Coordinates of C-alpha atoms in Angstrom, one line a residue:
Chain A
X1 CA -54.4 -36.7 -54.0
X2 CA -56.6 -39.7 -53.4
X3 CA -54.1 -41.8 -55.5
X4 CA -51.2 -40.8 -53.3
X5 CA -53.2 -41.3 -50.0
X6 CA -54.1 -44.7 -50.8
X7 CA -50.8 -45.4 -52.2
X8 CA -48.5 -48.2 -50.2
X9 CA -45.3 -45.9 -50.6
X10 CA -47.2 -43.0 -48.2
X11 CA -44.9 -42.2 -45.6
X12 CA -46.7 -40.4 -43.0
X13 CA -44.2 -40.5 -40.6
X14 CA -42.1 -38.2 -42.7
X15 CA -44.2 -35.6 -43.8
X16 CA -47.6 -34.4 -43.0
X17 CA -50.5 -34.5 -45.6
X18 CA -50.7 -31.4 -45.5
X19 CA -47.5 -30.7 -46.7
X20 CA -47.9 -33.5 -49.4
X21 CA -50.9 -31.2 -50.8
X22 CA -49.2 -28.1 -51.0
X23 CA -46.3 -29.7 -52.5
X24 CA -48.7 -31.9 -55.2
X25 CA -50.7 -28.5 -55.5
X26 CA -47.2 -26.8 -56.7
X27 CA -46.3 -29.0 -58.5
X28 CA -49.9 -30.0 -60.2
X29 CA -50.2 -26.1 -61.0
X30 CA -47.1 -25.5 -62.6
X31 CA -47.3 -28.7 -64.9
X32 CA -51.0 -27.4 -65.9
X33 CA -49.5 -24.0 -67.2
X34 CA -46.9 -25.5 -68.9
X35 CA -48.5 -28.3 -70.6
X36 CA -49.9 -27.9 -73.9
X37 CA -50.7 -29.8 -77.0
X38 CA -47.0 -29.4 -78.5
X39 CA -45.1 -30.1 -75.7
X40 CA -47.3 -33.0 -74.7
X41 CA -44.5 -34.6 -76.8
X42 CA -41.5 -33.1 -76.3
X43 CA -40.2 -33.7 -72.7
X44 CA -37.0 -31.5 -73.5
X45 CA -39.0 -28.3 -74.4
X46 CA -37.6 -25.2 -72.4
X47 CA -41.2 -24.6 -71.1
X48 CA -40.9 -27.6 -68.7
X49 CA -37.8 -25.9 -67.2
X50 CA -40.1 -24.5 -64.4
X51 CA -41.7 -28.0 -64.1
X52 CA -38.4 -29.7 -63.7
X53 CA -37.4 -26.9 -60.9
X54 CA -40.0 -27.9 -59.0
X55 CA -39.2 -31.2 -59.4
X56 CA -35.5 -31.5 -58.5
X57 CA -36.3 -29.1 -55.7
X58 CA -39.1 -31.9 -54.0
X59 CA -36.3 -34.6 -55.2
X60 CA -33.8 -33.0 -53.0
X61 CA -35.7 -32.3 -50.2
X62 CA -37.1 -35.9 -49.7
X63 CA -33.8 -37.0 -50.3
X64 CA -32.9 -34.1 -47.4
X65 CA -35.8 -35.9 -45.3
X66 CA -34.9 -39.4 -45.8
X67 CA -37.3 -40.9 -48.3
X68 CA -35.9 -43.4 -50.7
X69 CA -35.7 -42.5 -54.5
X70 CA -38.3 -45.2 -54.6
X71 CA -40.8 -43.3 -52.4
X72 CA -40.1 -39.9 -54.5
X73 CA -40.4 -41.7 -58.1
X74 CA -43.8 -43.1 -57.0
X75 CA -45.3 -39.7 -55.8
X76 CA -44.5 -38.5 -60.0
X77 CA -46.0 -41.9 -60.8
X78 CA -49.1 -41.4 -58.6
X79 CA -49.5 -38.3 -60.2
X80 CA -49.4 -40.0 -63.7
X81 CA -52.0 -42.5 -62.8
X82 CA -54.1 -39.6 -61.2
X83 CA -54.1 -38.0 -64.6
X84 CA -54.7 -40.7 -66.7
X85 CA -57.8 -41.4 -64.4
X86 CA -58.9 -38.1 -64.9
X87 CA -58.4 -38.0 -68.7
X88 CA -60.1 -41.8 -68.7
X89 CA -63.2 -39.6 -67.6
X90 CA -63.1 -37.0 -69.9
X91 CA -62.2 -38.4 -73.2
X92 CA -64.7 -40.6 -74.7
X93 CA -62.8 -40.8 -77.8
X94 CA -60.6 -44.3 -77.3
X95 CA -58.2 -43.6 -80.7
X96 CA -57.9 -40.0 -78.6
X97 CA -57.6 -41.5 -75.5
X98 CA -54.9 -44.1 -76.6
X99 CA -52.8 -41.2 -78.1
X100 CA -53.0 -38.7 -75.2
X101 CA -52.8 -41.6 -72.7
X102 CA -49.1 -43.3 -74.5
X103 CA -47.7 -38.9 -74.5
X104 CA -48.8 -38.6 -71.3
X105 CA -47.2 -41.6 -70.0
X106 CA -43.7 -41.1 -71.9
X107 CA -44.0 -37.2 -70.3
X108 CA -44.5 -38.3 -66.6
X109 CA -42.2 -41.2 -67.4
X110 CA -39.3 -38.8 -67.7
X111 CA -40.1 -36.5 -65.0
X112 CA -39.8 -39.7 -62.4
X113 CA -36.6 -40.3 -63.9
X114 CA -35.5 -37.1 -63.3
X115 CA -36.1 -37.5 -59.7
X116 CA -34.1 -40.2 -59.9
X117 CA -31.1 -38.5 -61.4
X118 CA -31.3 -35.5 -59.0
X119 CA -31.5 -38.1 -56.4
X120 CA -27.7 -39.6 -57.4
X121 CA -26.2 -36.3 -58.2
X122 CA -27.1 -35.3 -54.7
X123 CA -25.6 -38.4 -53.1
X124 CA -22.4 -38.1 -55.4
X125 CA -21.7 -34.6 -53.8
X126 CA -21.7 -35.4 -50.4
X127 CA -19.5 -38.7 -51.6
X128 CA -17.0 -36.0 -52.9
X129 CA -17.1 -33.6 -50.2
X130 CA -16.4 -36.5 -47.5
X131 CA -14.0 -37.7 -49.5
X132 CA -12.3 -33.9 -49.4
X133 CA -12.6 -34.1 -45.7
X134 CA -10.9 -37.5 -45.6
X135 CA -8.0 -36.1 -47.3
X136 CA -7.8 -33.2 -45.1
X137 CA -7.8 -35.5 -42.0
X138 CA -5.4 -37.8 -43.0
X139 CA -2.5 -36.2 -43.0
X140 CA -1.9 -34.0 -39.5
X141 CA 1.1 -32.7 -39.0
X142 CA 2.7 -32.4 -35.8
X143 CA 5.0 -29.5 -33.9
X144 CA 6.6 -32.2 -31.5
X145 CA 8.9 -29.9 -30.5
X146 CA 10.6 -26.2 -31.2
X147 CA 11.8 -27.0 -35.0
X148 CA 10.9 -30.5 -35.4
X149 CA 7.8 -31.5 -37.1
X150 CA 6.3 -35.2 -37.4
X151 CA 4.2 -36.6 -39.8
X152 CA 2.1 -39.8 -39.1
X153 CA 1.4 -41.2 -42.7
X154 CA -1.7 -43.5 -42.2
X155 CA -3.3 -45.2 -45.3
X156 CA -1.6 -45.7 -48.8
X157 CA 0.4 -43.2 -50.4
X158 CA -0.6 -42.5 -53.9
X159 CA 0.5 -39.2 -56.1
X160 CA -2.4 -37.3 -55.1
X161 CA -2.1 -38.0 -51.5
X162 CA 2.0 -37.6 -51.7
X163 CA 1.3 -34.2 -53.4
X164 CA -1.3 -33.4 -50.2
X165 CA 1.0 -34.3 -47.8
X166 CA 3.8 -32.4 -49.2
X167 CA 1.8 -29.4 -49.4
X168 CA 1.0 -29.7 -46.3
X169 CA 4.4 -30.5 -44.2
X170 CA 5.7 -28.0 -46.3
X171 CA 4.0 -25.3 -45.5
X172 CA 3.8 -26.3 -42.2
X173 CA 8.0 -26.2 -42.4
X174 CA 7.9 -22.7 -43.7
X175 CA 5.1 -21.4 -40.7
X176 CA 7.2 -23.4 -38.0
X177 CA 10.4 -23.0 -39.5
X178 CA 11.3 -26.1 -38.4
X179 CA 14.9 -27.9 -39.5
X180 CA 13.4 -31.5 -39.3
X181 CA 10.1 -33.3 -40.4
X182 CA 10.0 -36.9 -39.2
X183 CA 7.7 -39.1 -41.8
X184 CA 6.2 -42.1 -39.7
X185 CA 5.4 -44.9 -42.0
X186 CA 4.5 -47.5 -39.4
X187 CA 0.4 -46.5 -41.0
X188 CA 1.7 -47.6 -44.6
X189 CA 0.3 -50.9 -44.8
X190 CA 2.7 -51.3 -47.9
X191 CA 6.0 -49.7 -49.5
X192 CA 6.9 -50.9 -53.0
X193 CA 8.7 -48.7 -55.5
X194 CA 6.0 -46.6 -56.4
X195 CA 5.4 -45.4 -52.8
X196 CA 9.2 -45.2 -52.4
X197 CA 9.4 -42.8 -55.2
X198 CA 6.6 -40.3 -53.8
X199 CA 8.6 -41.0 -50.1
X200 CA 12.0 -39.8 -52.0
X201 CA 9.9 -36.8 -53.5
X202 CA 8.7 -35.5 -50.4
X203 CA 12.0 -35.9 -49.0
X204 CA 14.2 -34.2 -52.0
X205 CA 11.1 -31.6 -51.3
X206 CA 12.1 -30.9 -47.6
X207 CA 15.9 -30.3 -48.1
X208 CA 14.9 -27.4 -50.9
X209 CA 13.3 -26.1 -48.5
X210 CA 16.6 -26.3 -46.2
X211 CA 15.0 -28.9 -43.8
X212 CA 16.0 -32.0 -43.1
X213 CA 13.7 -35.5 -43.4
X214 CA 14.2 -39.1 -41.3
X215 CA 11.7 -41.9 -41.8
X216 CA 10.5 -43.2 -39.3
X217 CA 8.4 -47.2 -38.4
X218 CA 10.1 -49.2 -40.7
X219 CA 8.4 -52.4 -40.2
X220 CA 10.8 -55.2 -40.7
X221 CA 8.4 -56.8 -43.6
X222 CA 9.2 -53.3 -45.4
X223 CA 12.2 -53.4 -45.2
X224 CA 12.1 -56.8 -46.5
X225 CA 10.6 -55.3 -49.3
X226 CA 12.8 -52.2 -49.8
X227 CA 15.5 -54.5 -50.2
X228 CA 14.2 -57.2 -52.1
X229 CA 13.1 -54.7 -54.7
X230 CA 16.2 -53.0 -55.2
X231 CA 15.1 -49.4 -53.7
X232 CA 18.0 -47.1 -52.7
X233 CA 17.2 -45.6 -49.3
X234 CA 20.9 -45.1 -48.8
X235 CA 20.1 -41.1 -49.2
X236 CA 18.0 -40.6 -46.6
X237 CA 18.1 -41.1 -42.4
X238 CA 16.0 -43.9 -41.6
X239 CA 15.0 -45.1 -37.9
X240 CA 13.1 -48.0 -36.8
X241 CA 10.6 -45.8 -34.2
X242 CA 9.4 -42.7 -34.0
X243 CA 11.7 -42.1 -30.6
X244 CA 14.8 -42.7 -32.1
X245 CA 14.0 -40.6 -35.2
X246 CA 13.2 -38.2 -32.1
X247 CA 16.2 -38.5 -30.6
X248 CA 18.4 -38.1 -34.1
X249 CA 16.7 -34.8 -34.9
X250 CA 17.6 -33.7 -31.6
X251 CA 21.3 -34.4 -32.1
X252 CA 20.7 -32.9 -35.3
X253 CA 19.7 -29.5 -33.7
X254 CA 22.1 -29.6 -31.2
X255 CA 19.8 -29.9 -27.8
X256 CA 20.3 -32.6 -25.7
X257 CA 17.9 -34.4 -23.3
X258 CA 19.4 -34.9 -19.6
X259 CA 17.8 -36.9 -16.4
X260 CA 17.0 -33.6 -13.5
X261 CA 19.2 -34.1 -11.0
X262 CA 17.1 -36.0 -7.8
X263 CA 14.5 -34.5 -6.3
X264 CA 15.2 -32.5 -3.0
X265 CA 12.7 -32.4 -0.4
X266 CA 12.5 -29.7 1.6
X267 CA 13.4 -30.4 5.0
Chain B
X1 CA -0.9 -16.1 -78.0
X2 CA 1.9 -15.1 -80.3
X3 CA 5.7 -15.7 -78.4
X4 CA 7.8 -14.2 -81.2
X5 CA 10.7 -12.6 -78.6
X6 CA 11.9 -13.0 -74.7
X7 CA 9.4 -10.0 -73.4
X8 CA 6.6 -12.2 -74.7
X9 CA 7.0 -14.6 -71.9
X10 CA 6.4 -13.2 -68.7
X11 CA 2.6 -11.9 -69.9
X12 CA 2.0 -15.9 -71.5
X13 CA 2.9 -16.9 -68.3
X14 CA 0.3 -14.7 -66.5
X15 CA -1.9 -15.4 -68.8
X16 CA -2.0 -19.0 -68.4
X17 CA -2.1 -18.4 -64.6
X18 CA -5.0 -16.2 -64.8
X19 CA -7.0 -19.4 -66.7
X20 CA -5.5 -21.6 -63.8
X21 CA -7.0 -19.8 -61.5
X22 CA -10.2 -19.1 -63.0
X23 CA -11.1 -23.2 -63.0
X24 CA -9.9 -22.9 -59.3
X25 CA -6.6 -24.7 -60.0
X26 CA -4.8 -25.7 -56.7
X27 CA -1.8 -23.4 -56.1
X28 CA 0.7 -26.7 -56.6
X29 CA -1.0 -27.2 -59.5
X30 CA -1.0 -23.6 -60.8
X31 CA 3.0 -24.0 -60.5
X32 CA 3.3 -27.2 -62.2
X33 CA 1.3 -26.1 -65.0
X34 CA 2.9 -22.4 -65.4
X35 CA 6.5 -24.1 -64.9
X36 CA 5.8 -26.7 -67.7
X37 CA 4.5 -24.0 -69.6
X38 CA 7.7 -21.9 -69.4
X39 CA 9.7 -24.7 -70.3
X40 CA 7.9 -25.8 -73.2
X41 CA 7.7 -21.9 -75.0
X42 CA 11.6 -21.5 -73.9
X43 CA 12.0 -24.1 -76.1
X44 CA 9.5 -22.3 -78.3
X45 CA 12.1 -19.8 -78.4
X46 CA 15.2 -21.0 -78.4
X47 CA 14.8 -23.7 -81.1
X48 CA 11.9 -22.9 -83.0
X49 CA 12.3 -19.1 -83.9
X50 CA 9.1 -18.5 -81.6
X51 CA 5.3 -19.3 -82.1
X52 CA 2.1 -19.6 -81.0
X53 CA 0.8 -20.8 -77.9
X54 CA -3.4 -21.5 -77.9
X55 CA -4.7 -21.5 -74.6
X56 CA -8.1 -23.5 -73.9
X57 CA -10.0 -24.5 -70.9
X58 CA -11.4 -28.1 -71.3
X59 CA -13.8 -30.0 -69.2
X60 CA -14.1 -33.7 -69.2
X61 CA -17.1 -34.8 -66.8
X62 CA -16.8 -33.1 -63.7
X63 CA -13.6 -31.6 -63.9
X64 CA -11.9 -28.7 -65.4
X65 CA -8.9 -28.5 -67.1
X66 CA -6.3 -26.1 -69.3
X67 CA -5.0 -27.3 -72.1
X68 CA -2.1 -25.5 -73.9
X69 CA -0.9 -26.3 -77.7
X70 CA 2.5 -24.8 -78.9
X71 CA 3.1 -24.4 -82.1
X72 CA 6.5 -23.7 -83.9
X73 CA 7.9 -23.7 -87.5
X74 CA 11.4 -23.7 -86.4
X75 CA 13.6 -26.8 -87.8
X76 CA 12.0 -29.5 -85.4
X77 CA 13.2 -31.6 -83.2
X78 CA 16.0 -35.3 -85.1
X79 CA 15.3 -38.1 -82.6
X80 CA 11.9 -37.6 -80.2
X81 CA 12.8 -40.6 -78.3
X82 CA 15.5 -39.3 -77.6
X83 CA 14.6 -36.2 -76.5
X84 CA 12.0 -38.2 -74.2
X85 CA 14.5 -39.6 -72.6
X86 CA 16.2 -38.1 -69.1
X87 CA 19.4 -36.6 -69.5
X88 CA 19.6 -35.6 -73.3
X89 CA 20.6 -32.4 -74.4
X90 CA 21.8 -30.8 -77.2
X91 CA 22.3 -27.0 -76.5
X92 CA 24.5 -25.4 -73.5
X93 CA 21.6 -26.1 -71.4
X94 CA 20.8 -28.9 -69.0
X95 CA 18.4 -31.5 -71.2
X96 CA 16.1 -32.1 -68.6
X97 CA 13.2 -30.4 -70.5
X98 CA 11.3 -32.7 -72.1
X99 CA 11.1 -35.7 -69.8
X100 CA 10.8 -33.4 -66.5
X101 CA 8.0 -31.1 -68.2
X102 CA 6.1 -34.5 -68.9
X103 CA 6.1 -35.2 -65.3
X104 CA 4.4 -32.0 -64.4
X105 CA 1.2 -32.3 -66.8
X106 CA -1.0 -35.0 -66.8
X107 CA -0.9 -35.4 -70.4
X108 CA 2.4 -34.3 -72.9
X109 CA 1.8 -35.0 -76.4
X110 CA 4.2 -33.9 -79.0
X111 CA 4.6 -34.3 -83.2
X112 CA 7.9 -33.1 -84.5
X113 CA 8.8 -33.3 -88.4
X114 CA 12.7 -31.9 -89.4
X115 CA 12.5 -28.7 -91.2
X116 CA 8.8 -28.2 -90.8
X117 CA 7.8 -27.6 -87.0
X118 CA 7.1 -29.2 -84.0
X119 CA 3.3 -29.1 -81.9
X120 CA 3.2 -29.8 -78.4
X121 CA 0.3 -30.3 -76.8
X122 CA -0.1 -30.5 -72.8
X123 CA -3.1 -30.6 -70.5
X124 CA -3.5 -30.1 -66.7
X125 CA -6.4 -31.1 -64.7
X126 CA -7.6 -28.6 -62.3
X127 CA -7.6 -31.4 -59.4
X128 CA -4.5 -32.9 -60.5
Chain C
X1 CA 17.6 -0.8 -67.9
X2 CA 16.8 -2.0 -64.3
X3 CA 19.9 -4.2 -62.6
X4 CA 18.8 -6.1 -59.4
X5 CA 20.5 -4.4 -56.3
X6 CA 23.0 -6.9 -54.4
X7 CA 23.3 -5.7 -50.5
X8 CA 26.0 -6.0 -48.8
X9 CA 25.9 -7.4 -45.3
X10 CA 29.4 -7.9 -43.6
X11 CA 30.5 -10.6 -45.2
X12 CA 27.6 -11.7 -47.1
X13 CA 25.9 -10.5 -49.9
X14 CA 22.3 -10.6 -50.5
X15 CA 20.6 -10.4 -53.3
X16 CA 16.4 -10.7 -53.1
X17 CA 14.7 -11.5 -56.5
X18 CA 11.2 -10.3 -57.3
X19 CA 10.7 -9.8 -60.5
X20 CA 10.7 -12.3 -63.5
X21 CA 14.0 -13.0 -64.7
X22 CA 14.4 -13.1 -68.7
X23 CA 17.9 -13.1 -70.3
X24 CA 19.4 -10.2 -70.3
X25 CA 18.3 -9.3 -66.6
X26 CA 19.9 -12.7 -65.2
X27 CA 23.6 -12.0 -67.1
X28 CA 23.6 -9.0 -65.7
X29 CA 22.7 -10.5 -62.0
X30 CA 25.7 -12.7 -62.6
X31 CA 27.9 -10.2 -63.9
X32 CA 27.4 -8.1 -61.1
X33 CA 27.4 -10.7 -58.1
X34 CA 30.6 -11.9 -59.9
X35 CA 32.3 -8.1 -59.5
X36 CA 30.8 -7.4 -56.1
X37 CA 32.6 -10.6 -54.8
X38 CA 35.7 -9.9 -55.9
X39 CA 35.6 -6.1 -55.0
X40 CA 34.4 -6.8 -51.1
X41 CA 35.7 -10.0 -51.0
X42 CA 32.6 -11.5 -49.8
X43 CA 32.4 -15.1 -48.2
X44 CA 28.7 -15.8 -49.0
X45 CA 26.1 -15.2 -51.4
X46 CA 22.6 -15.5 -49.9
X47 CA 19.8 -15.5 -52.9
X48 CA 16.1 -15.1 -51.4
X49 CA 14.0 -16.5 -53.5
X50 CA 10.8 -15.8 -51.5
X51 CA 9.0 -13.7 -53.9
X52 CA 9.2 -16.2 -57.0
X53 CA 6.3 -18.5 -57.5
X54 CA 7.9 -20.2 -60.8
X55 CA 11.5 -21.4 -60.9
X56 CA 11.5 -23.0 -64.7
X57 CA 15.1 -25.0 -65.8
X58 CA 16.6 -21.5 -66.8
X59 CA 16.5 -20.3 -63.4
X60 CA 17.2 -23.0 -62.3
X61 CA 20.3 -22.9 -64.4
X62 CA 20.9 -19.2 -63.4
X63 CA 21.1 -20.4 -59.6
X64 CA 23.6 -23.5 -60.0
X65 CA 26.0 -20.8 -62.4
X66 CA 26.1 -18.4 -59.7
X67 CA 27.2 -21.0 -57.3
X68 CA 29.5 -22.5 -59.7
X69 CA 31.0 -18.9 -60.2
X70 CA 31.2 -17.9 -56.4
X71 CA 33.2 -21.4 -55.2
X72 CA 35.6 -20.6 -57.9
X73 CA 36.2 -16.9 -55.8
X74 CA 36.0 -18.7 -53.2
X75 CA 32.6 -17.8 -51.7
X76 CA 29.1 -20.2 -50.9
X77 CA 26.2 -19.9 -52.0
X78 CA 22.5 -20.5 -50.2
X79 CA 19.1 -20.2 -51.5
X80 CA 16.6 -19.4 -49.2
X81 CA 12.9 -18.7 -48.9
X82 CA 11.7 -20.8 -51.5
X83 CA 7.8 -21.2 -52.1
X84 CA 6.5 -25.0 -51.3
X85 CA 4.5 -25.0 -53.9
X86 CA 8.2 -24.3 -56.2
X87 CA 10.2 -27.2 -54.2
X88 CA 7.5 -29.4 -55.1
X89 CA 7.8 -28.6 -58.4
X90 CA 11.3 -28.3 -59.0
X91 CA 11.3 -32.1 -57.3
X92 CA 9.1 -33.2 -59.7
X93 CA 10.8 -31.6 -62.5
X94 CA 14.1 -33.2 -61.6
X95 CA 15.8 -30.5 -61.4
X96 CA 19.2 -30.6 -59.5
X97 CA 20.5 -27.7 -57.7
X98 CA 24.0 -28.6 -57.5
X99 CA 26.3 -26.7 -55.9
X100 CA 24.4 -24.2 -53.5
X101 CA 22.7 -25.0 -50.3
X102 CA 19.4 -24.1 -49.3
X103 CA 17.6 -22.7 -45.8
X104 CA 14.5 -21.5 -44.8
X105 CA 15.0 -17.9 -44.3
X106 CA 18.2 -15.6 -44.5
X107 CA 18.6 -15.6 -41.1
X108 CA 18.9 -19.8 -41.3
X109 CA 20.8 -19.1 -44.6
X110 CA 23.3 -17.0 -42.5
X111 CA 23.9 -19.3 -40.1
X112 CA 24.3 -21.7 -42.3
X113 CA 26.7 -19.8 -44.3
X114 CA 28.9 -19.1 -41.2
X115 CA 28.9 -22.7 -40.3
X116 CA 30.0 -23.6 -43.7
X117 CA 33.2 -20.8 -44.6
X118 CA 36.0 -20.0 -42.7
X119 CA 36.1 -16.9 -40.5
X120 CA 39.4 -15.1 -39.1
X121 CA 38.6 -16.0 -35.4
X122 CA 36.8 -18.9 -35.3
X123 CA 38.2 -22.7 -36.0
X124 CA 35.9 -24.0 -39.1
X125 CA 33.5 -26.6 -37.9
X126 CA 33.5 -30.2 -39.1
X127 CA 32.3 -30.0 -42.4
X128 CA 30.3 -33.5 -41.6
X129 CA 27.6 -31.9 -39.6
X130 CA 25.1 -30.6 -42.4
X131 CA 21.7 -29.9 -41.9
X132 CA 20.9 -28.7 -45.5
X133 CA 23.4 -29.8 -48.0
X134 CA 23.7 -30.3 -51.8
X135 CA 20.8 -31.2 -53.5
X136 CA 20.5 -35.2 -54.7
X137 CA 18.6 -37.3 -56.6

């Protein structure tokens, strides 16, 4: 305890000392029932399973808390040095002392580093669940209007996302039953003949389904590019803004948009 | 799994579903997979005299994955690059099952030697 | 021996599969569809496909014969209901449906069908206005 009080890497702010002890005190007790002359040596005996419990449990909540991996690797570390001090006391026996001390020090040297691989793992999962939720985002899909659906593709289109945003105007086709799903690519940043083949997919996808598909936001520099590279679009309705694609599945349904006659005050 | 006759198919196919879903296989996924799987032991079937099928779940890292191995001794399959390629076929039936069923998995491995069997061996990622 | 039941609906016939498919089952569905055309003289074949989850090449193959056999008799043929996960697949697959149309549900498949054949009273619309149409590449 003194050790970690007088260490620089104390971080009162984030916890209180008293919650410091009963955590050392946890952990201190349970390493104390555990240890023993045979596993001094062997850091991947089962009876240290409890130890390293508790020790991915405080990893994860400092983490939780905000303290740096550094800051939880040097409260194991303090504890080290707090044993060593103690056993410097005790054992008179340098050749003893030596021994003990180097097993000791391999021992407490693995248990840091274990805070430090709880540590990443915990990071990596919220990586991966944000990631999840960026997917999800990413690809609304929109009722404009009684049987036709737009999709706003923002970002590049790569197989997994093509396969997401399939599912997903799909679905969305079958729940609306909508007859025509406009795909805005003005958010593509680029179209070569990779992401012209997932574009042809998804739209191959739609007619099974007995829907139809227009693209939508053809930037001129794409369709530079279509050309240049050969890509047959010839199969599929494209329009240059979202309004005309608007206006084409409305022909396409049959419903027309008319200017209301003029306003008539009432006299 | 033994596929040795036409009834054999529909319970490998559950099978293979029921692994899907057990790594939590995305339903798109689960399709892909039981429709390559079809394919492949139609083949099985039709050209090999039936076989067996060995269902595995695999894990590399993080993620899960099923991997399925068929297994024929049926007179094996002349010219494989051929059969790779789109549009070949030699029975009454459309030949797009080779180069389509690749597309489906993300890995399609296959040995063929004439007169002595084929092996194919496919694997699909739970997350694609 | 279990047949699949064909309805009849006016001019339409409907046929809903829900069980797997194997050989001899999917003859008999064509034999069957085949002889319940000519008997009633039936315009459209409407196959609703909305309990399948797996349509492999064979079905696939099953599909484009009972469209091939219906135009010669003079009748269309539209596939509706199918799963997305199954169009998805089928797309990747590369498997083309040639010769039947698709829609959503039967309703949209019997509208479709009526746009598409001739009926006594009605003139036949311009065959150029398609919303689903034959499946390409």
């Amino acid at each position: 305890m003194q050790n970690q009080l007088t260490d620089a890497g104390l971080r009162e702010d984030l916890m209180s000392n008293e919650d410091l002890r009963i955590e050392s005190e946890e952990l201190i007790n349970a390493l104390i029932a555990t240890l023993n002359e045979k596993n001094l040596s062997d850091i991947e005996s089962a009876d240290f399973d409890h130890v390293i419990e508790i020790l991915s449990g405080i990893s994860i909540s400092r983490a939780k808390q905000g303290f740096s991996p550094r800051e939880t690797g040097l409260f194991i570390i303090s504890l080290k040095e707090a044993l060593i001090q103690v056993m410097n006391e005790e054992i008179t026996d340098s050749n003893e002392l030596i021994g003990l001390s180097l097993k000791l020090n391999r021992l407490m040297d693995n248990f840091s580093i274990i805070t430090f691989e709880t540590f990443i793992k915990g990071r990596e999962e919220v990586i991966l669940r944000q990631t999840d939720e960026i997917t999800e985002i990413s690809t609304p899909v929109i009722r404009v209007w009684d049987g036709i659906l737009a999709l706003p593709i923002i970002g590049t289109l790569d197989s997994a996302r093509t396969q997401v945003v399939m599912e997903s105007l799909l679905t969305e086709i079958v729940e609306s039953g909508s007859g025509v799903a406009i795909l805005d690519i003005s958010g593509v940043p680029t179209v070569d003949s990779l992401v012209a083949q997932h574009l042809l997919k998804t739209v191959s996808a739609t007619r099974l389904m007995g829907a139809e598909c227009v693209i939508s936001g053809i930037r001129p520099e794409i369709a530079q590019t279509i050309v240049h590279l050969g890509i047959d679009l010839s199969n599929i309705v494209t329009k240059a803004t979202l309004a005309s694609a608007l206006l084409y599945a409305f022909k396409t349904l049959r419903l027309e948009v008319k200017k209301a006659g003029p306003v008539v005050k009432n006299i | 799994m033994t596929v040795m006759r036409e009834q054999d198919v529909v319970p490998f196919r559950n099978r293979v579903k029921e692994y899907a879903v057990k790594i939590k296989m995305g339903l798109v996924n689960q399709t892909k997979l039981i429709t390559a799987a079809s394919e492949l032991v139609r083949n099985m079937l039709r050209y090999g005299n039936g076989g067996q099928v060995l269902i595995e779940v695999i894990s590399r890292g993080r993620d899960n994955g099923i991997r399925l191995t068929f297994k024929d001794e049926g007179p094996g399959i002349a010219d494989l690059s051929l059969a790779l390629k789109d549009g070949y076929s030699t029975g009454k039936s459309l030949g797009l099952g080779l180069p389509g069923t690749k597309r489906l998995v993300n890995e399609f491995d296959i040995k063929s030697e004439l007169g002595k069997g084929t092996k194919v061996t496919i694997i699909k990622w739970a997350n694609g | 021996m279990d047949r699949i039941p064909i309805l009849r609906m006016g001019q339409f016939l409907l046929v809903t599969i829900q069980v797997d498919l194997y050989d001899r089952l999917a003859l008999d569905l064509e034999a069957d569809l085949v002889k319940m055309v000519s008997k009633t003289g039936a315009r459209g074949i409407l196959i609703d496909i909305s309990a399948v989850s797996i349509v492999d090449s064979f079905m696939g193959r099953i599909i484009g014969n009972i469209g091939v056999m219906s135009k010669l008799l003079d009748a269309e043929t539209v596939v509706v209901g199918m799963q997305p996960a199954v169009a998805i697949t089928l797309v990747e697959l590369g498997l083309p449906l040639k010769g039947v149309y698709t829609a959503l549900n039967v309703e949209k498949g019997m509208d479709l069908l009526r746009t598409k054949i001739e009926i006594f009273e009605q003139t036949e619309t311009d065959p150029d206005d398609d919303n689903s149409d034959y499946i390409t590449q």
